[in-house]
Every structure is written in structure tokens, then in C-alpha cells.
Amino acid sequence: MSEQERRPETDGRDFADAMWAVPSYLLAGMAFYGGIGWLLDRWLDMSAFFPIGIILGLVLAGYAVYRRHGR
């Protein structure tokens, strides 16, 4: 869609969609990879994989947000 074809009312909706999508990606990434880390901690009787999973999920979700909304 070119700039001339873009209507002003859709710009606000795109911004609102991004404002909901960014925290959703971040929370879902932390929950998913943190959950995998928690399961690995329980299975291997360790305590290092849960925080690693949380951080890995945050980094990967941040990358997904950048790829989708950053450019």
C-alpha cells in the first residue's frame, strides 16, 4: 500500500495493534522458554535452566518484535 492510499484512521489502528503485540510477544516468549527451562530443571534436578530459559525467551521474543515491528 502506498503512502497516498493509506488512510489516517488505519495508522492509529496499526499503532494500537503493535502496542498489544509487543508485550504479548515478550510475555509469551518468557513463559514458553521459561516453562521449558523449568521442566528441564525438574527433570535434571538442577536450578540453572529456568533463568536461562526466561532470558533466552526474552531475547528471542525481542528479536521477533524487532523483525516484525522494528523496520
PDB file of C-alpha atoms in Angstrom:
ATOM      1  CA  MET A   1       0.000   0.000   0.000  1.00  0.00           C
ATOM      2  CA  SER A   2       1.495   3.345  -0.995  1.00  0.00           C
ATOM      3  CA  GLU A   3       1.521   6.424   1.220  1.00  0.00           C
ATOM      4  CA  GLN A   4      -1.194   8.093  -0.892  1.00  0.00           C
ATOM      5  CA  GLU A   5      -3.533   5.112  -0.485  1.00  0.00           C
ATOM      6  CA  ARG A   6      -3.067   4.878   3.271  1.00  0.00           C
ATOM      7  CA  ARG A   7      -5.935   6.337   5.257  1.00  0.00           C
ATOM      8  CA  PRO A   8      -5.235   8.191   8.532  1.00  0.00           C
ATOM      9  CA  GLU A   9      -7.641   6.072  10.588  1.00  0.00           C
ATOM     10  CA  THR A  10      -5.681   2.890   9.828  1.00  0.00           C
ATOM     11  CA  ASP A  11      -2.458   4.376  11.206  1.00  0.00           C
ATOM     12  CA  GLY A  12      -3.925   4.569  14.707  1.00  0.00           C
ATOM     13  CA  ARG A  13      -5.166   1.008  14.485  1.00  0.00           C
ATOM     14  CA  ASP A  14      -1.740  -0.239  13.376  1.00  0.00           C
ATOM     15  CA  PHE A  15      -0.139   1.527  16.334  1.00  0.00           C
ATOM     16  CA  ALA A  16      -2.691   0.041  18.746  1.00  0.00           C
ATOM     17  CA  ASP A  17      -2.093  -3.427  17.294  1.00  0.00           C
ATOM     18  CA  ALA A  18       1.654  -3.016  17.816  1.00  0.00           C
ATOM     19  CA  MET A  19       1.133  -1.782  21.374  1.00  0.00           C
ATOM     20  CA  TRP A  20      -0.707  -5.024  22.187  1.00  0.00           C
ATOM     21  CA  ALA A  21       1.577  -7.273  20.158  1.00  0.00           C
ATOM     22  CA  VAL A  22       4.914  -6.197  21.663  1.00  0.00           C
ATOM     23  CA  PRO A  23       4.179  -7.072  25.325  1.00  0.00           C
ATOM     24  CA  SER A  24       2.346 -10.204  24.190  1.00  0.00           C
ATOM     25  CA  TYR A  25       5.401 -11.441  22.306  1.00  0.00           C
ATOM     26  CA  LEU A  26       7.679 -10.677  25.262  1.00  0.00           C
ATOM     27  CA  LEU A  27       5.458 -12.361  27.855  1.00  0.00           C
ATOM     28  CA  ALA A  28       4.767 -15.373  25.668  1.00  0.00           C
ATOM     29  CA  GLY A  29       8.468 -15.855  24.910  1.00  0.00           C
ATOM     30  CA  MET A  30       9.400 -15.671  28.579  1.00  0.00           C
ATOM     31  CA  ALA A  31       6.572 -18.020  29.559  1.00  0.00           C
ATOM     32  CA  PHE A  32       7.303 -20.580  26.845  1.00  0.00           C
ATOM     33  CA  TYR A  33      11.077 -20.788  27.220  1.00  0.00           C
ATOM     34  CA  GLY A  34      10.877 -20.316  30.981  1.00  0.00           C
ATOM     35  CA  GLY A  35       8.465 -23.250  31.080  1.00  0.00           C
ATOM     36  CA  ILE A  36      10.849 -25.388  29.077  1.00  0.00           C
ATOM     37  CA  GLY A  37      13.659 -24.363  31.439  1.00  0.00           C
ATOM     38  CA  TRP A  38      11.518 -25.197  34.462  1.00  0.00           C
ATOM     39  CA  LEU A  39      10.736 -28.643  33.037  1.00  0.00           C
ATOM     40  CA  LEU A  40      14.432 -29.256  32.378  1.00  0.00           C
ATOM     41  CA  ASP A  41      15.229 -28.164  35.953  1.00  0.00           C
ATOM     42  CA  ARG A  42      12.703 -30.630  37.347  1.00  0.00           C
ATOM     43  CA  TRP A  43      13.847 -33.445  35.065  1.00  0.00           C
ATOM     44  CA  LEU A  44      17.596 -32.961  35.612  1.00  0.00           C
ATOM     45  CA  ASP A  45      17.307 -31.847  39.271  1.00  0.00           C
ATOM     46  CA  MET A  46      19.170 -28.590  38.628  1.00  0.00           C
ATOM     47  CA  SER A  47      18.334 -24.938  39.058  1.00  0.00           C
ATOM     48  CA  ALA A  48      20.049 -23.191  36.150  1.00  0.00           C
ATOM     49  CA  PHE A  49      17.738 -23.784  33.203  1.00  0.00           C
ATOM     50  CA  PHE A  50      14.744 -21.757  34.402  1.00  0.00           C
ATOM     51  CA  PRO A  51      16.533 -18.374  34.489  1.00  0.00           C
ATOM     52  CA  ILE A  52      18.365 -19.251  31.264  1.00  0.00           C
ATOM     53  CA  GLY A  53      15.012 -20.058  29.645  1.00  0.00           C
ATOM     54  CA  ILE A  54      13.499 -16.764  30.816  1.00  0.00           C
ATOM     55  CA  ILE A  55      16.418 -14.753  29.427  1.00  0.00           C
ATOM     56  CA  LEU A  56      16.552 -16.752  26.192  1.00  0.00           C
ATOM     57  CA  GLY A  57      12.808 -16.300  25.715  1.00  0.00           C
ATOM     58  CA  LEU A  58      13.087 -12.552  26.281  1.00  0.00           C
ATOM     59  CA  VAL A  59      15.945 -12.247  23.785  1.00  0.00           C
ATOM     60  CA  LEU A  60      14.227 -14.333  21.108  1.00  0.00           C
ATOM     61  CA  ALA A  61      10.930 -12.520  21.587  1.00  0.00           C
ATOM     62  CA  GLY A  62      12.726  -9.181  21.377  1.00  0.00           C
ATOM     63  CA  TYR A  63      14.254 -10.296  18.094  1.00  0.00           C
ATOM     64  CA  ALA A  64      10.812 -11.347  16.804  1.00  0.00           C
ATOM     65  CA  VAL A  65       9.398  -7.933  17.773  1.00  0.00           C
ATOM     66  CA  TYR A  66      12.283  -6.209  16.004  1.00  0.00           C
ATOM     67  CA  ARG A  67      11.756  -8.268  12.842  1.00  0.00           C
ATOM     68  CA  ARG A  68       8.027  -7.618  12.822  1.00  0.00           C
ATOM     69  CA  HIS A  69       7.726  -4.004  14.007  1.00  0.00           C
ATOM     70  CA  GLY A  70      11.222  -2.543  14.035  1.00  0.00           C
ATOM     71  CA  ARG A  71      11.844  -1.677  10.433  1.00  0.00           C
TER      72      ARG A  71
END
